[in-house]
């Protein structure tokens, strides 16, 4: 198994180049979550339309008639943290050798410590669920 010096990943500048603004981060999350096509976060239907003014949310389901976004049905659902900061936090937590503390995220993301504590727990919980699903296969 290669040591730390052999690890390949993104540096901070490459990470910020990937997500220069909120719109880019939103588009990236949509590509990841909806690789097979946009689906409603409430009912899972693929019969969705884009709202013209994107208010209150950018998409609407034709089946359940609810508005949704890429956050709906995910650990980011009720968070006011920008998706760009979520992307950076997910990268830091999942690629750190020994984990990333909430205090480090607090300094790096420029949000409150309590906010980063909840954010990191949500990411770890989602990761645990993902790993459990992979093991069942």
PDB file of C-alpha atoms in Angstrom, residues 34-129:
ATOM      1  CA  UNK A  34     -29.286  12.968 -11.254  1.00  0.00           C
ATOM      2  CA  UNK A  35     -26.878  11.140 -13.581  1.00  0.00           C
ATOM      3  CA  UNK A  36     -29.779   9.164 -15.060  1.00  0.00           C
ATOM      4  CA  UNK A  37     -32.111  12.168 -15.228  1.00  0.00           C
ATOM      5  CA  UNK A  38     -33.761  14.544 -12.787  1.00  0.00           C
ATOM      6  CA  UNK A  39     -36.106  12.924 -10.254  1.00  0.00           C
ATOM      7  CA  UNK A  40     -38.328  14.383  -7.564  1.00  0.00           C
ATOM      8  CA  UNK A  41     -36.756  14.312  -4.115  1.00  0.00           C
ATOM      9  CA  UNK A  42     -40.175  13.716  -2.549  1.00  0.00           C
ATOM     10  CA  UNK A  43     -41.705  10.880  -4.567  1.00  0.00           C
ATOM     11  CA  UNK A  44     -38.950   9.771  -6.979  1.00  0.00           C
ATOM     12  CA  UNK A  45     -40.927  10.574 -10.117  1.00  0.00           C
ATOM     13  CA  UNK A  46     -39.088  11.590 -13.259  1.00  0.00           C
ATOM     14  CA  UNK A  47     -42.037  13.661 -14.481  1.00  0.00           C
ATOM     15  CA  UNK A  48     -40.562  17.024 -13.526  1.00  0.00           C
ATOM     16  CA  UNK A  49     -40.436  20.499 -15.010  1.00  0.00           C
ATOM     17  CA  UNK A  50     -38.138  23.429 -14.494  1.00  0.00           C
ATOM     18  CA  UNK A  51     -39.845  26.484 -13.013  1.00  0.00           C
ATOM     19  CA  UNK A  52     -39.409  29.661 -15.038  1.00  0.00           C
ATOM     20  CA  UNK A  53     -38.499  31.931 -12.134  1.00  0.00           C
ATOM     21  CA  UNK A  54     -36.970  29.184  -9.928  1.00  0.00           C
ATOM     22  CA  UNK A  55     -39.091  30.289  -6.974  1.00  0.00           C
ATOM     23  CA  UNK A  56     -39.623  28.892  -4.430  1.00  0.00           C
ATOM     24  CA  UNK A  57     -37.444  26.094  -5.843  1.00  0.00           C
ATOM     25  CA  UNK A  58     -36.090  25.449  -9.332  1.00  0.00           C
ATOM     26  CA  UNK A  59     -38.123  22.318 -10.149  1.00  0.00           C
ATOM     27  CA  UNK A  60     -41.669  21.023  -9.746  1.00  0.00           C
ATOM     28  CA  UNK A  61     -42.951  17.447  -9.808  1.00  0.00           C
ATOM     29  CA  UNK A  62     -45.992  16.762 -11.993  1.00  0.00           C
ATOM     30  CA  UNK A  63     -47.002  13.720  -9.935  1.00  0.00           C
ATOM     31  CA  UNK A  64     -46.866  14.916  -6.313  1.00  0.00           C
ATOM     32  CA  UNK A  65     -47.056  18.626  -7.277  1.00  0.00           C
ATOM     33  CA  UNK A  66     -44.283  19.611  -4.896  1.00  0.00           C
ATOM     34  CA  UNK A  67     -41.368  21.903  -5.543  1.00  0.00           C
ATOM     35  CA  UNK A  68     -37.853  20.542  -5.090  1.00  0.00           C
ATOM     36  CA  UNK A  69     -34.186  21.176  -5.689  1.00  0.00           C
ATOM     37  CA  UNK A  70     -31.028  19.084  -5.774  1.00  0.00           C
ATOM     38  CA  UNK A  71     -30.942  19.341  -1.961  1.00  0.00           C
ATOM     39  CA  UNK A  72     -34.369  17.741  -1.452  1.00  0.00           C
ATOM     40  CA  UNK A  73     -34.141  14.267   0.030  1.00  0.00           C
ATOM     41  CA  UNK A  74     -30.433  14.591   0.889  1.00  0.00           C
ATOM     42  CA  UNK A  75     -28.434  15.477   3.988  1.00  0.00           C
ATOM     43  CA  UNK A  76     -28.320  19.047   2.643  1.00  0.00           C
ATOM     44  CA  UNK A  77     -32.103  19.433   2.602  1.00  0.00           C
ATOM     45  CA  UNK A  78     -32.673  21.976   5.374  1.00  0.00           C
ATOM     46  CA  UNK A  79     -29.240  23.575   5.274  1.00  0.00           C
ATOM     47  CA  UNK A  80     -28.661  27.192   4.351  1.00  0.00           C
ATOM     48  CA  UNK A  81     -24.975  26.533   3.724  1.00  0.00           C
ATOM     49  CA  UNK A  82     -24.098  27.158   0.058  1.00  0.00           C
ATOM     50  CA  UNK A  83     -23.528  24.038  -2.049  1.00  0.00           C
ATOM     51  CA  UNK A  84     -20.011  25.241  -2.815  1.00  0.00           C
ATOM     52  CA  UNK A  85     -19.127  24.974   0.879  1.00  0.00           C
ATOM     53  CA  UNK A  86     -20.827  21.576   1.092  1.00  0.00           C
ATOM     54  CA  UNK A  87     -18.649  20.345  -1.785  1.00  0.00           C
ATOM     55  CA  UNK A  88     -15.465  21.529  -0.069  1.00  0.00           C
ATOM     56  CA  UNK A  89     -16.527  19.972   3.250  1.00  0.00           C
ATOM     57  CA  UNK A  90     -17.392  16.643   1.602  1.00  0.00           C
ATOM     58  CA  UNK A  91     -14.019  16.602  -0.135  1.00  0.00           C
ATOM     59  CA  UNK A  92     -12.104  17.411   3.047  1.00  0.00           C
ATOM     60  CA  UNK A  93     -13.940  14.874   5.197  1.00  0.00           C
ATOM     61  CA  UNK A  94     -13.801  11.999   2.710  1.00  0.00           C
ATOM     62  CA  UNK A  95     -10.191  12.498   1.617  1.00  0.00           C
ATOM     63  CA  UNK A  96      -8.470  13.177   4.906  1.00  0.00           C
ATOM     64  CA  UNK A  97      -6.217  10.410   6.222  1.00  0.00           C
ATOM     65  CA  UNK A  98      -7.145  10.942   9.858  1.00  0.00           C
ATOM     66  CA  UNK A  99     -10.456  12.746   9.534  1.00  0.00           C
ATOM     67  CA  UNK A 100     -11.256  16.435   9.589  1.00  0.00           C
ATOM     68  CA  UNK A 101     -12.312  18.216  12.745  1.00  0.00           C
ATOM     69  CA  UNK A 102     -15.325  20.489  12.915  1.00  0.00           C
ATOM     70  CA  UNK A 103     -12.983  23.245  14.128  1.00  0.00           C
ATOM     71  CA  UNK A 104     -10.905  22.981  10.934  1.00  0.00           C
ATOM     72  CA  UNK A 105     -14.061  23.124   8.819  1.00  0.00           C
ATOM     73  CA  UNK A 106     -15.215  26.105  10.868  1.00  0.00           C
ATOM     74  CA  UNK A 107     -12.008  27.957   9.957  1.00  0.00           C
ATOM     75  CA  UNK A 108     -11.901  26.811   6.323  1.00  0.00           C
ATOM     76  CA  UNK A 109     -15.570  27.358   5.441  1.00  0.00           C
ATOM     77  CA  UNK A 110     -16.090  30.538   7.479  1.00  0.00           C
ATOM     78  CA  UNK A 111     -19.312  29.348   9.133  1.00  0.00           C
ATOM     79  CA  UNK A 112     -20.064  28.812  12.815  1.00  0.00           C
ATOM     80  CA  UNK A 113     -18.608  25.888  14.720  1.00  0.00           C
ATOM     81  CA  UNK A 114     -22.082  24.540  15.537  1.00  0.00           C
ATOM     82  CA  UNK A 115     -22.938  24.637  11.851  1.00  0.00           C
ATOM     83  CA  UNK A 116     -19.823  22.698  10.853  1.00  0.00           C
ATOM     84  CA  UNK A 117     -20.401  20.191  13.651  1.00  0.00           C
ATOM     85  CA  UNK A 118     -23.861  19.384  12.266  1.00  0.00           C
ATOM     86  CA  UNK A 119     -22.575  19.446   8.688  1.00  0.00           C
ATOM     87  CA  UNK A 120     -19.773  16.971   9.422  1.00  0.00           C
ATOM     88  CA  UNK A 121     -22.142  14.634  11.255  1.00  0.00           C
ATOM     89  CA  UNK A 122     -24.565  14.690   8.331  1.00  0.00           C
ATOM     90  CA  UNK A 123     -21.770  13.879   5.879  1.00  0.00           C
ATOM     91  CA  UNK A 124     -20.476  11.024   8.032  1.00  0.00           C
ATOM     92  CA  UNK A 125     -23.994   9.640   8.480  1.00  0.00           C
ATOM     93  CA  UNK A 126     -24.593   9.717   4.723  1.00  0.00           C
ATOM     94  CA  UNK A 127     -21.222   8.045   4.141  1.00  0.00           C
ATOM     95  CA  UNK A 128     -22.086   5.288   6.634  1.00  0.00           C
ATOM     96  CA  UNK A 129     -25.386   4.654   4.847  1.00  0.00           C
TER      97      UNK A 129
END
